[in-house]
mmCIF file of C-alpha atoms in Angstrom:
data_model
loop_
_atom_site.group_PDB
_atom_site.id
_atom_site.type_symbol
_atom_site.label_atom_id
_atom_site.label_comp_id
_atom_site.label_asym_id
_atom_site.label_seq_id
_atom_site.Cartn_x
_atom_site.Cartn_y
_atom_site.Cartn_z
ATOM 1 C CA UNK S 142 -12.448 21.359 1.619
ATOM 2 C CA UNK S 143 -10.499 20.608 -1.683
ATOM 3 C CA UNK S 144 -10.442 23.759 -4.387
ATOM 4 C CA UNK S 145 -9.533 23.361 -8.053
ATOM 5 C CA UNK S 146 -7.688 25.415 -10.636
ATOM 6 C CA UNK S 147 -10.307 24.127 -13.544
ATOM 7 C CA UNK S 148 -13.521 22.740 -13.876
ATOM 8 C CA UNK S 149 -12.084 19.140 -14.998
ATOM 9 C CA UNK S 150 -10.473 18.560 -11.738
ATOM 10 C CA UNK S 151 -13.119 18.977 -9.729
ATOM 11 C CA UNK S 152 -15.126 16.871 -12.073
ATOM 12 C CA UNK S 153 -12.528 14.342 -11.458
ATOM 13 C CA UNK S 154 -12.543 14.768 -7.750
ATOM 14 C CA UNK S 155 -16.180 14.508 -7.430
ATOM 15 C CA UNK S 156 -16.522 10.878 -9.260
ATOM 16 C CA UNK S 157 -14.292 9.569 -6.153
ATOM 17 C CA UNK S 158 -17.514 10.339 -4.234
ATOM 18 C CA UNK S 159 -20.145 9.075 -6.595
ATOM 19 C CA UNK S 160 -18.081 5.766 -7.231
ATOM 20 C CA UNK S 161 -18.602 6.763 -11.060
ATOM 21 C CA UNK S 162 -15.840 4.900 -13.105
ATOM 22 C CA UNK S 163 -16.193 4.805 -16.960
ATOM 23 C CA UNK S 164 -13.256 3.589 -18.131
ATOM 24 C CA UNK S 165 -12.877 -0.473 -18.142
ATOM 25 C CA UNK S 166 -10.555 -2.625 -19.021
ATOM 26 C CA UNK S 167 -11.686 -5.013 -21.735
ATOM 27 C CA UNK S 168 -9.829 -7.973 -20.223
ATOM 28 C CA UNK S 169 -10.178 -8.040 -16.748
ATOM 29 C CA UNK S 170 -13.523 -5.607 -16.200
ATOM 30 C CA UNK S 171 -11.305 -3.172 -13.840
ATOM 31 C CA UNK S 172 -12.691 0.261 -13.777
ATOM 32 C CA UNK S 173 -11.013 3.868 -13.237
ATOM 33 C CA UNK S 174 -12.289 7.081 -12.907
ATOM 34 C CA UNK S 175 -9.291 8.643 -15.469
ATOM 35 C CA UNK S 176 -8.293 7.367 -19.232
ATOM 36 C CA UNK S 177 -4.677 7.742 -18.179
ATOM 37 C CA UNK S 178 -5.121 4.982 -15.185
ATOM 38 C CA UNK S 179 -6.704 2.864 -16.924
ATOM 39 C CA UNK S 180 -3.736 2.994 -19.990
ATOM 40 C CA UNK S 181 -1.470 2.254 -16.701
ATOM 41 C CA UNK S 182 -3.460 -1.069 -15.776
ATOM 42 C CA UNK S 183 -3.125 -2.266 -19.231
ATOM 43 C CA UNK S 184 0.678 -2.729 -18.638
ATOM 44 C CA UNK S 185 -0.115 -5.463 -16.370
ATOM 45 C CA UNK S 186 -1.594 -7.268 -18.427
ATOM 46 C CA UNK S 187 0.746 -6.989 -21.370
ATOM 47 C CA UNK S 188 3.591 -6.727 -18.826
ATOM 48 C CA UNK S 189 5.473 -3.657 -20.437
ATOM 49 C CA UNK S 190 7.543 -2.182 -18.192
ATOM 50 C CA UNK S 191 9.869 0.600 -19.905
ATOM 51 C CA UNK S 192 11.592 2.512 -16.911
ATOM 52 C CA UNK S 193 14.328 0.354 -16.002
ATOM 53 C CA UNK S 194 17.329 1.218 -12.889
ATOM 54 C CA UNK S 195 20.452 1.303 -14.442
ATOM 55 C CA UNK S 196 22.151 0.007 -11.500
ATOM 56 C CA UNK S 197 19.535 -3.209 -10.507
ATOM 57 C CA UNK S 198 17.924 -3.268 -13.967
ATOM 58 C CA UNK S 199 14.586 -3.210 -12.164
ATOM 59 C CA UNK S 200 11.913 -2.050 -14.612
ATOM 60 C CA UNK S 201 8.495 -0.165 -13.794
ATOM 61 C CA UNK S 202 5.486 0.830 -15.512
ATOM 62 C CA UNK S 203 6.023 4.403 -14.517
ATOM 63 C CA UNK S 204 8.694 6.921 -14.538
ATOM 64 C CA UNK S 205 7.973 7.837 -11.277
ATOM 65 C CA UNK S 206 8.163 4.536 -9.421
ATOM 66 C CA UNK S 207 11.832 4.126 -10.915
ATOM 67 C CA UNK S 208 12.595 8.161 -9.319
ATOM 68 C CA UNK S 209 11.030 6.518 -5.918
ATOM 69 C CA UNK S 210 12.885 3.100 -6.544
ATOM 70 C CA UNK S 211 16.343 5.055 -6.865
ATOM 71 C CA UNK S 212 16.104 6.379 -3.404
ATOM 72 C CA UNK S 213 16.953 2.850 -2.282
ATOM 73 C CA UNK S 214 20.274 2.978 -3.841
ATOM 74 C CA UNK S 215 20.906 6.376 -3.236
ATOM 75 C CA UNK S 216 19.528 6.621 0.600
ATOM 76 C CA UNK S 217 17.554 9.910 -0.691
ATOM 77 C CA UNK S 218 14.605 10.619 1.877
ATOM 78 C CA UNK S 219 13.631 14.381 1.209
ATOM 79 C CA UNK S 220 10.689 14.499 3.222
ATOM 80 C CA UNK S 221 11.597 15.817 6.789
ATOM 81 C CA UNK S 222 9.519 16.607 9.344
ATOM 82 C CA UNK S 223 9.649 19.948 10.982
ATOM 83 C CA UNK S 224 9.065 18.690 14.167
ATOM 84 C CA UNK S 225 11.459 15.607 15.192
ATOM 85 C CA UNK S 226 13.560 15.549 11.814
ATOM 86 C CA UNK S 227 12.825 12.064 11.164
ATOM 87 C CA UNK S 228 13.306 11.956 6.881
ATOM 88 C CA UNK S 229 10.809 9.931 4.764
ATOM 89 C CA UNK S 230 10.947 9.195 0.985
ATOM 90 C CA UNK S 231 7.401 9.515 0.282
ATOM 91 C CA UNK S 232 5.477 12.807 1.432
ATOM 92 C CA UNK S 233 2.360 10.424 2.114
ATOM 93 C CA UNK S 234 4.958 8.141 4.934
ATOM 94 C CA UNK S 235 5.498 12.065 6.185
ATOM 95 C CA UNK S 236 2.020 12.932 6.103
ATOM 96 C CA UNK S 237 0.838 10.084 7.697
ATOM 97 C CA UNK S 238 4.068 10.278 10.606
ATOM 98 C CA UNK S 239 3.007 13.449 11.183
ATOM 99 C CA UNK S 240 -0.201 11.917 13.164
ATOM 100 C CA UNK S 241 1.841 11.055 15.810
ATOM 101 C CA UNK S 242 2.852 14.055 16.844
ATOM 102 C CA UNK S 243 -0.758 15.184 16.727
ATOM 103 C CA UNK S 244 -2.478 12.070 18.030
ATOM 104 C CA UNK S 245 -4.884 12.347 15.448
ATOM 105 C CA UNK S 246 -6.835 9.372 14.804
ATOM 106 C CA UNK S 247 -9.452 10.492 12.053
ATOM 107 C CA UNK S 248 -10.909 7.198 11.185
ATOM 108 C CA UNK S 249 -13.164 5.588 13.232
ATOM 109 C CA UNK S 250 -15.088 2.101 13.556
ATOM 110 C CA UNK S 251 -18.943 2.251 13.750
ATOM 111 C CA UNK S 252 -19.040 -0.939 15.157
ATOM 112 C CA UNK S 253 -16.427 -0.472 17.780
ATOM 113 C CA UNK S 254 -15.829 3.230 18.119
ATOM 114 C CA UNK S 255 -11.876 1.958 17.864
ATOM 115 C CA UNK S 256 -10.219 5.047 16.173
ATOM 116 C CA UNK S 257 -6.752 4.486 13.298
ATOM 117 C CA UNK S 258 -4.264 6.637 11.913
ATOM 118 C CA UNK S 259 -4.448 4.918 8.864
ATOM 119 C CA UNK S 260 -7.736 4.068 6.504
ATOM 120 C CA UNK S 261 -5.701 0.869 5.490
ATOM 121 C CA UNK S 262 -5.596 0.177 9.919
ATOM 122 C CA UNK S 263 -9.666 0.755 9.998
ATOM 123 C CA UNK S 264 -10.451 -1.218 6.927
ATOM 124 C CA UNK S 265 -7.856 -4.598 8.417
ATOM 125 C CA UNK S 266 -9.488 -3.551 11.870
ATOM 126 C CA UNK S 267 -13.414 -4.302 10.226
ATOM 127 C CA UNK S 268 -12.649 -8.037 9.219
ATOM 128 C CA UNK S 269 -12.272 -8.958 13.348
ATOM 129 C CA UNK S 270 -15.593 -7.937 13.320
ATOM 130 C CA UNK S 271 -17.317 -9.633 9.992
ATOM 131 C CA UNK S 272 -15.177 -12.770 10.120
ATOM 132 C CA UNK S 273 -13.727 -12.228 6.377
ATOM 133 C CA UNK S 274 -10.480 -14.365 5.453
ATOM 134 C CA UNK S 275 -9.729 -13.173 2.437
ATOM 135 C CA UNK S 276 -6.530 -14.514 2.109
ATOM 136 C CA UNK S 277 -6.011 -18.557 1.566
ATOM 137 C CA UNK S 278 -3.299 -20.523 1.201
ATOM 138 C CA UNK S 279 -3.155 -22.198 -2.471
ATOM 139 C CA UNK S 280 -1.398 -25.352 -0.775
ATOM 140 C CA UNK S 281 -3.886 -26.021 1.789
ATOM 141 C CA UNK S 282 -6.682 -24.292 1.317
ATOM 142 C CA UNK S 283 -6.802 -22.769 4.682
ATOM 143 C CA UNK S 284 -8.070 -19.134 4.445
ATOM 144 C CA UNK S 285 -6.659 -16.017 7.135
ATOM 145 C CA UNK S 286 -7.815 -13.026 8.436
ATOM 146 C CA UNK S 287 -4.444 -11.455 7.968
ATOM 147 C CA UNK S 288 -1.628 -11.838 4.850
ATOM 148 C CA UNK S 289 0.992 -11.776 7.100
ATOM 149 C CA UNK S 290 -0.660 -14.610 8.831
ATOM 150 C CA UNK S 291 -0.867 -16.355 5.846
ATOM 151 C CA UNK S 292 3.056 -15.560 5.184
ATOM 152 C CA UNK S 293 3.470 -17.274 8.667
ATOM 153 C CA UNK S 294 1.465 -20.141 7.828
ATOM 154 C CA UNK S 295 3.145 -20.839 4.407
ATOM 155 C CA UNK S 296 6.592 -21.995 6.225
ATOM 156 C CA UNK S 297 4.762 -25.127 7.374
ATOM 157 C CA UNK S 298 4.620 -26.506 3.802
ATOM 158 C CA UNK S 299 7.855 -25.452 2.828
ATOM 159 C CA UNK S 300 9.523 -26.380 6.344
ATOM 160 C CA UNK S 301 11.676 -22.967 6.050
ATOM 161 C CA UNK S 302 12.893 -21.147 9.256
ATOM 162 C CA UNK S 303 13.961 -17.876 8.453
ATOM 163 C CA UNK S 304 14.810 -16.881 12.283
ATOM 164 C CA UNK S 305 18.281 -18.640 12.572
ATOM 165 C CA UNK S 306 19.206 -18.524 16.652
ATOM 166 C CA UNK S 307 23.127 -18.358 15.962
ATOM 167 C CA UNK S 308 22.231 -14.829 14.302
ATOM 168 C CA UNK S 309 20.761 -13.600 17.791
ATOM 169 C CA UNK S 310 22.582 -15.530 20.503
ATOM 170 C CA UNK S 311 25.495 -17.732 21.101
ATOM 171 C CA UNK S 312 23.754 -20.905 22.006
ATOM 172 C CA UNK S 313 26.111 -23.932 21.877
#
């Protein structure tokens, strides 16, 4: 159960149930359930970007993806857990690491009862079932169930091996 300090945020919180987006992008058709998402998507399509890392010169569209970005340089991870001390620089990576400790597996298939962690785990989990392969190679046309099969599949056109054996063992 989710409480709310005003009105507007449950209002807010509600339309994630009802599906009810009103604000849409003009170019694209994308909808979003806030005004101040929907200003966010725009920068993709005008590709404005002005949070920039002063060390990589990396820009982002949002302040706070540059504060998350800087952790990589700095090695910040403030997000401990209380239980094993393993450190995480998202609370959501801590949040969801925290299921394993619990066993927890809240999301559930209907068709196979197989239960996730992870919503993103249930929803790959649901194409072995319907047969979608949403993801097709622009070379070949060949479609996969998986991207990182289609990663896989894309070193057959351009003949890269990025596994070298000298890095691994000492053949001769």
């Amino acid at each position: 159960k989710k409480t709310f300090i005003q009105a507007g945020g449950l209002k807010q919180h509600m339309m994630t149930h009802t599906g009810v987006k009103p604000h849409e992008c003009d170019i694209c058709e994308k909808t979003f359930i806030q005004a101040g998402d929907l200003k966010r998507h725009m920068m993709t399509h005008t590709g404005h970007k002005p949070h920039e890392c002063n060390i990589c010169k990396k820009t982002f569209t949002r302040s706070g993806d540059l504060k998350r970005h800087m952790m990589i340089h700095t090695g910040g991870k403030p997000h401990e857990c209380n239980k094993c001390k393993k450190s995480f620089t998202r609370s959501g990576y801590l949040k969801q690491h925290m299921l394993t400790h619990t066993r927890d597996k809240p999301h559930e298939c209907n068709i196979s009862k197989k239960k996730f962690t992870q919503s993103g785990h249930l929803k790959q989990h649901t194409l072995t079932h319907t047969g979608d392969k949403p993801h097709e190679c622009n070379v070949c046309k060949r479609t996969f169930t998986w991207a990182n099969s289609l990663k896989q599949h894309m070193l057959t056109h351009t003949g890269e091996k990025p596994h070298d054996s000298n890095e691994i063992c000492y053949c001769v």
